[in-house]
XYZ file of C-alpha atoms in Angstrom:
427
model
C -14.014 -34.368 5.441
C -13.385 -35.154 9.093
C -9.997 -36.833 9.063
C -7.450 -34.062 9.505
C -4.006 -34.373 7.938
C -0.952 -34.805 10.135
C 1.870 -32.385 10.867
C 3.983 -34.575 8.574
C 1.610 -34.123 5.608
C 2.248 -31.616 2.824
C 1.037 -28.030 2.715
C -1.142 -28.840 -0.313
C -2.811 -31.643 1.639
C -3.699 -29.172 4.386
C -4.941 -26.539 1.930
C -7.163 -29.145 0.279
C -8.455 -30.141 3.711
C -9.410 -26.562 4.597
C -11.252 -26.157 1.307
C -13.585 -29.024 2.294
C -14.134 -28.499 6.036
C -16.854 -25.868 5.672
C -19.913 -25.983 3.462
C -19.135 -22.735 1.602
C -15.972 -20.887 0.606
C -17.308 -17.483 1.742
C -19.363 -17.283 4.929
C -19.278 -13.758 6.358
C -19.809 -13.508 10.102
C -17.684 -13.886 13.213
C -19.870 -16.162 15.353
C -17.911 -19.323 14.498
C -14.517 -17.632 14.273
C -14.378 -15.717 17.567
C -14.468 -18.764 19.905
C -11.653 -20.422 17.944
C -9.600 -17.200 17.855
C -10.070 -16.757 21.612
C -8.971 -20.336 22.273
C -5.858 -19.650 20.196
C -5.357 -16.397 22.183
C -4.766 -14.279 19.085
C -7.468 -11.608 19.439
C -5.411 -9.162 21.529
C -1.778 -9.430 20.455
C 1.070 -7.743 22.296
C 1.977 -5.895 19.111
C 1.034 -2.799 17.151
C -1.725 -3.805 14.718
C -2.511 -2.058 11.417
C -5.718 -3.316 9.777
C -6.292 -2.254 6.167
C -9.694 -2.425 4.453
C -10.947 -0.888 1.219
C -12.087 -1.737 -2.298
C -8.772 -1.325 -4.143
C -5.180 -0.652 -3.105
C -5.078 -2.824 0.035
C -2.187 -4.906 -1.268
C -0.075 -1.876 -2.200
C -0.807 -0.152 1.110
C -0.017 -3.176 3.295
C 3.123 -3.936 1.288
C 4.396 -0.369 1.750
C 3.513 -0.328 5.463
C 5.423 -3.553 6.069
C 8.409 -2.443 3.975
C 8.764 0.842 5.896
C 8.482 -0.843 9.298
C 10.891 -3.609 8.286
C 13.363 -0.936 7.174
C 13.098 0.631 10.627
C 14.051 -2.716 12.185
C 10.681 -3.824 13.565
C 9.798 -7.509 13.275
C 6.735 -7.323 11.034
C 4.122 -9.983 10.348
C 2.359 -9.229 7.057
C -0.866 -10.985 6.076
C -2.324 -10.517 2.575
C -4.564 -12.247 0.066
C -4.908 -13.569 -2.536
C -1.631 -15.213 -3.495
C -0.274 -15.590 -7.022
C 2.146 -18.507 -7.220
C 2.325 -19.993 -3.710
C 0.027 -19.873 -0.719
C 3.087 -18.909 1.380
C 2.971 -15.426 -0.202
C 0.033 -14.627 2.095
C 2.112 -14.805 5.280
C 5.435 -12.972 5.554
C 7.834 -12.455 8.458
C 10.356 -9.623 8.148
C 9.658 -9.469 4.426
C 10.129 -13.194 3.775
C 7.468 -15.785 3.005
C 7.042 -18.354 5.777
C 8.051 -21.940 5.013
C 5.629 -24.829 4.556
C 6.266 -26.437 7.938
C 5.592 -23.210 9.838
C 2.213 -22.985 8.090
C 1.447 -26.663 8.685
C 2.211 -26.369 12.405
C -0.147 -23.394 12.613
C -2.846 -25.348 10.759
C -2.527 -28.170 13.290
C -3.111 -25.662 16.116
C -6.105 -24.073 14.355
C -7.687 -27.434 13.601
C -7.280 -28.605 17.178
C -8.843 -25.374 18.502
C -11.819 -25.477 16.150
C -12.473 -29.142 17.017
C -12.376 -28.340 20.731
C -14.945 -25.614 20.032
C -17.060 -27.980 17.915
C -17.026 -25.540 14.975
C -16.232 -25.588 11.260
C -14.171 -22.902 9.540
C -14.045 -21.773 5.925
C -10.759 -21.901 4.015
C -10.211 -18.170 4.458
C -11.085 -18.228 8.158
C -8.760 -21.125 8.948
C -5.836 -19.805 6.937
C -6.198 -16.300 8.400
C -6.194 -17.644 11.961
C -3.087 -19.666 11.077
C -1.304 -16.428 10.105
C -2.231 -14.931 13.480
C -0.908 -18.009 15.281
C 2.418 -17.618 13.458
C 2.720 -13.907 14.249
C 2.011 -14.611 17.917
C 4.516 -17.483 18.095
C 7.176 -15.400 16.346
C 6.557 -12.499 18.764
C 6.204 -9.949 15.962
C 6.439 -6.295 16.985
C 3.888 -5.259 14.353
C 1.016 -7.021 12.587
C -0.041 -5.607 9.194
C -3.344 -7.202 8.215
C -5.204 -6.967 4.914
C -8.962 -7.508 5.136
C -10.238 -10.111 2.694
C -13.835 -9.035 2.065
C -15.619 -6.051 3.578
C -14.405 -5.459 7.127
C -17.096 -5.698 9.765
C -17.704 -9.445 9.310
C -14.318 -10.450 7.898
C -12.209 -12.860 9.985
C -9.357 -10.313 10.136
C -11.688 -8.193 12.283
C -11.448 -10.614 15.234
C -8.201 -8.791 16.059
C -8.514 -5.300 17.521
C -6.361 -2.883 15.475
C -4.384 -0.007 16.936
C -4.843 1.914 13.709
C -7.532 1.430 11.064
C -6.696 2.173 7.430
C -9.352 2.379 4.693
C -7.982 2.802 1.173
C -11.105 3.821 -0.778
C -14.680 2.718 -1.411
C -15.946 1.426 -4.758
C -18.703 -0.851 -6.008
C -17.405 -4.422 -5.833
C -18.613 -7.644 -4.197
C -22.070 -6.065 -4.180
C -23.754 -9.440 -3.596
C -21.985 -9.629 -0.235
C -21.480 -6.025 0.845
C -24.414 -4.083 -0.584
C -25.166 -2.229 -3.802
C -24.335 1.350 -2.799
C -21.166 3.167 -1.752
C -22.658 3.898 1.682
C -23.592 0.265 2.330
C -20.113 -0.879 1.373
C -18.512 1.924 3.434
C -20.520 0.753 6.453
C -18.959 -2.715 6.123
C -15.425 -1.330 5.667
C -15.885 0.984 8.664
C -16.422 -2.087 10.821
C -12.659 -2.231 11.480
C -12.805 1.043 13.443
C -12.353 0.738 17.224
C -12.909 3.270 20.031
C -10.261 5.942 20.352
C -7.871 4.767 17.620
C -6.588 6.752 14.617
C -8.461 6.073 11.371
C -6.928 7.027 8.022
C -9.070 7.244 4.880
C -7.003 7.410 1.697
C -9.752 7.614 -0.904
C -9.608 10.630 -3.222
C -13.407 10.783 -3.164
C -16.011 12.397 -0.973
C -15.737 10.844 2.471
C -18.621 8.354 2.814
C -20.963 9.334 5.637
C -20.842 5.792 7.059
C -17.123 6.160 7.825
C -17.616 9.608 9.356
C -20.484 8.333 11.508
C -18.588 5.263 12.717
C -15.511 7.316 13.589
C -17.591 9.849 15.520
C -19.564 7.220 17.445
C -16.293 5.465 18.323
C -14.546 8.725 19.281
C -11.860 7.687 16.828
C -9.798 10.471 15.252
C -10.321 10.476 11.487
C -7.615 11.606 9.058
C -8.338 11.864 5.334
C -6.335 12.466 2.182
C -6.425 16.027 0.812
C -7.724 17.342 4.130
C -5.333 16.142 6.840
C -2.454 14.997 4.658
C -1.414 15.849 1.118
C 0.892 14.460 -1.560
C 2.074 15.475 -5.015
C 4.837 14.697 -7.491
C 7.649 17.122 -8.148
C 7.480 18.875 -11.520
C 9.922 16.430 -13.116
C 8.278 13.373 -11.523
C 11.562 12.250 -9.955
C 10.370 12.485 -6.350
C 7.271 13.530 -4.391
C 6.235 15.511 -1.347
C 4.220 14.339 1.652
C 2.726 17.035 3.871
C 0.620 17.009 7.020
C 0.212 19.322 9.986
C 3.652 20.728 10.790
C 5.466 18.303 8.469
C 6.633 18.318 4.861
C 9.041 15.679 3.545
C 10.569 14.960 0.170
C 10.476 11.243 -0.659
C 11.568 8.934 -3.498
C 9.118 7.651 -6.083
C 8.223 3.987 -5.529
C 6.949 1.313 -7.897
C 3.434 1.293 -6.404
C 0.598 3.809 -6.741
C 1.421 7.106 -5.052
C -1.931 7.485 -3.254
C -1.402 4.087 -1.577
C 2.212 4.889 -0.678
C 1.098 8.211 0.814
C -1.654 6.466 2.774
C 0.898 4.047 4.236
C 3.189 6.948 5.189
C 0.280 8.744 6.880
C -0.621 5.600 8.840
C 2.962 5.056 9.972
C 3.289 8.661 11.140
C 0.015 8.404 13.103
C 0.855 5.055 14.679
C 3.111 6.366 17.437
C 5.919 4.066 16.323
C 9.422 5.495 16.089
C 10.143 5.639 12.343
C 12.777 7.812 10.638
C 12.499 9.551 7.291
C 15.361 7.326 6.089
C 13.367 4.174 6.895
C 10.308 5.611 5.151
C 12.361 6.323 2.018
C 14.024 2.887 2.090
C 10.690 1.139 2.553
C 9.076 3.011 -0.342
C 11.921 2.052 -2.672
C 11.874 -1.597 -1.589
C 8.086 -2.143 -1.706
C 7.114 -4.301 -4.678
C 3.856 -6.070 -5.427
C 3.088 -8.206 -8.451
C 0.152 -7.098 -10.529
C -0.129 -3.510 -9.351
C 0.941 -1.474 -12.376
C 3.798 -3.955 -12.740
C 6.146 -3.018 -15.598
C 7.940 -5.874 -17.388
C 10.048 -6.215 -20.548
C 9.916 -9.043 -23.098
C 11.602 -9.074 -26.507
C 12.205 -5.323 -26.284
C 8.499 -4.720 -25.669
C 7.121 -2.966 -22.588
C 4.293 -4.708 -20.763
C 2.174 -3.336 -17.928
C 0.275 -5.856 -15.808
C -2.498 -4.616 -13.544
C -5.011 -6.593 -11.504
C -7.753 -3.956 -11.737
C -11.015 -5.903 -12.052
C -13.758 -3.413 -11.155
C -14.634 0.100 -12.407
C -12.918 1.872 -9.509
C -9.722 -0.154 -9.938
C -9.623 0.359 -13.697
C -10.179 4.111 -13.387
C -7.186 4.146 -11.042
C -5.188 2.082 -13.549
C -5.940 4.631 -16.280
C -4.790 7.469 -14.039
C -1.463 5.708 -13.476
C -1.219 4.922 -17.182
C -1.645 8.571 -18.131
C 1.081 9.543 -15.668
C 3.387 6.865 -17.154
C 2.735 8.038 -20.726
C 3.394 11.632 -19.687
C 7.000 10.665 -18.875
C 7.369 7.993 -21.606
C 6.218 9.823 -24.692
C 7.642 7.177 -27.058
C 4.482 5.155 -26.466
C 1.490 6.421 -28.421
C -0.769 3.351 -28.697
C -1.957 0.595 -26.347
C -2.725 -3.043 -27.164
C -4.648 -4.811 -24.418
C -4.660 -8.474 -23.431
C -7.960 -8.749 -21.642
C -10.238 -11.169 -19.831
C -12.519 -10.991 -16.802
C -14.715 -13.031 -14.499
C -18.368 -13.292 -15.521
C -19.696 -11.852 -12.249
C -17.776 -8.594 -12.626
C -19.026 -5.401 -14.302
C -17.451 -6.132 -17.676
C -19.317 -3.496 -19.690
C -18.406 -0.601 -17.385
C -14.756 -1.700 -17.199
C -14.602 -1.884 -21.004
C -16.271 1.532 -21.386
C -13.628 3.061 -19.100
C -10.749 1.486 -21.041
C -12.074 2.030 -24.599
C -10.798 5.589 -25.127
C -7.231 4.551 -24.286
C -6.997 1.229 -26.160
C -6.193 0.735 -29.843
C -6.962 -2.993 -30.066
C -8.031 -5.870 -27.832
C -6.739 -9.447 -27.612
C -9.346 -11.396 -25.662
C -9.578 -14.983 -24.411
C -11.566 -16.901 -21.789
C -10.007 -17.676 -18.411
C -9.627 -21.272 -17.218
C -11.537 -20.867 -13.946
C -15.187 -21.687 -13.127
C -16.357 -18.053 -12.986
C -14.721 -17.076 -16.292
C -16.531 -14.815 -18.727
C -17.113 -16.454 -22.109
C -15.771 -15.060 -25.375
C -19.394 -14.162 -26.198
C -19.715 -12.066 -23.007
C -16.404 -10.314 -23.606
C -17.218 -9.755 -27.282
C -20.656 -8.322 -26.484
C -19.050 -5.673 -24.237
C -16.490 -4.886 -26.951
C -18.849 -4.266 -29.870
C -17.427 -1.832 -32.437
C -13.906 -2.278 -31.017
C -10.938 -3.839 -32.826
C -10.920 -7.309 -31.280
C -8.981 -10.524 -31.844
C -10.208 -13.679 -30.140
C -7.991 -16.472 -28.814
C -8.593 -19.762 -27.040
C -6.242 -18.898 -24.149
C -4.804 -15.812 -22.479
C -1.295 -17.059 -23.221
C -2.082 -17.220 -26.947
C -3.555 -13.722 -26.794
C -0.428 -12.427 -25.059
C 1.960 -14.201 -27.451
C 0.180 -12.585 -30.387
C 0.344 -9.135 -28.780
C 4.100 -9.432 -28.185
C 4.712 -10.704 -31.736
C 2.719 -7.925 -33.379
C 3.410 -4.902 -31.138
C 5.474 -2.097 -32.646
C 8.093 -0.037 -30.811
C 5.588 2.751 -30.128
C 2.969 0.376 -28.743
C 2.541 -0.538 -25.082
C 1.020 -3.902 -24.067
C -1.484 -3.694 -21.204
C -2.590 -6.917 -19.489
C -5.615 -6.444 -17.235
C -9.107 -7.500 -16.167
C -8.414 -10.090 -13.483
C -5.712 -11.641 -11.340
C -6.360 -14.804 -13.355
C -5.530 -12.956 -16.587
C -2.237 -11.867 -15.081
C -1.532 -15.335 -13.732
C -1.589 -16.825 -17.231
C 0.813 -14.154 -18.492
C 3.163 -14.559 -15.496
C 3.400 -18.269 -16.296
C 4.293 -17.410 -19.883
C 6.909 -14.864 -18.768
C 8.466 -17.432 -16.415
C 8.760 -19.905 -19.288
C 10.493 -17.233 -21.391
C 13.180 -16.546 -18.771
C-alpha cells in the first residue's frame, strides 16, 4: 500500500494504512526505525524520560508515574499500549487522550520521514514514533514510555531514558524474547543506559542479566525489598513506603501496590521536584482499566483483570486474596474465562483452579483465539459451562451469581473487551 492518506483523512484510515505498510506486524530490531527517528529529531528529547519495561505491571506503573507527575504540575506525555476502546488511549498529554487530528498530523510527519529514508515501518513502530513527535511538538516536561515487547529491540528504545524502570520478569512472548527468565531479562535490560538510575520492582530474585547490564553500564541499580520497601498498614487503609532516610505514609490506590511503590521509587530517584502531597494525589487519581478493576452490575461485584500469563495470574491471585481478606462476605468465585491459543493455558488454569468454584468459558472472536476444545481440555475435572460468546458467558454468571459469590473475568484483554462492551450497553 503505497498511497498514503492525507491530513484530511480519518484516523481509522491512517491506522489501516500503517497496518499494511510493513510486511509483518511485529519486526523486532531498530535498524529501520533509528534513521526515521533521527530525521524526526525525537531520539534525544529536552525532557526527563522514564522508560518502563517488564513482563507484567507496565501499564499500572506508567499510569501511576504520569498521575504523580501531572499532580505536581509537570506537562507529561504518556505513551502506553495496547488500547481498549480507542487508539487515542495510547497517547496522553497532561492526563488527557490526544485528539484525532493531533495524531493524524504526527502520522503525516512520520510517513514523510520514513519515505525520505526509503524505509518501511510496522504499525507499532510508526504509531510509537508518532507519539514521540507529539510529545516533542507539545514541549512536554516529562515523557513516560511503556515498552511494547522486550526492551532492547523495541522501538521505544530509540529514545535514551533518564531513568530505566523494570517491573518484573516472567515467561511470556517466549517465541520473540527467549524461553528462560535470564534470556527475557537480557532483552528487558536493554533499556539501561550508562550512569542512569535503574529500578527493578520484581519481588523475585534479581535476574543476573539485569545486574550484569547495570554493572557494565555503571548504572546505579535499586531493587524492591533491598533498596526500597512497602507494606500495608494493619487495617489496610493506607501503606508505608520506605527507602534510605525516608519513610512516608501514603493512601491506598486502585492499582497493585507493588507497581505503585515502584512508580514512587522511580519518581524519588529521578531528581525531579515532587512533593509528598503530589505523590498522594497521583496515587489516588491513577486508574487503569483491566488491572484488578472492580465494577458493580445488578448488585453483583465483578473483578476484571487482564492477566494472561502465569506470572500475571499469580499476581492477580495475590491481589484477590488481599481483597477477600477485607471483604469477607465473598466466599466463592465464578470465573468468566477465555484465552489466546498461543498462551500457556494449562499453567494459568492450574494456578486459578484452587480459588475458583465454577468456570464460564467461551471462545474469543479474534484470529488467535483458543477453541472451546482447548479451554475444555485444560479444565478437565472442573465445573465448566460452555457458551458461544464471552458476553453470553458473562450474562449467565451475573444472572446466576449469589450474594456471596464474586465474578472474576480474566484470561485476556480480549475477554475483558467483550465484557466492557456488555457493561457499556447496560449503563
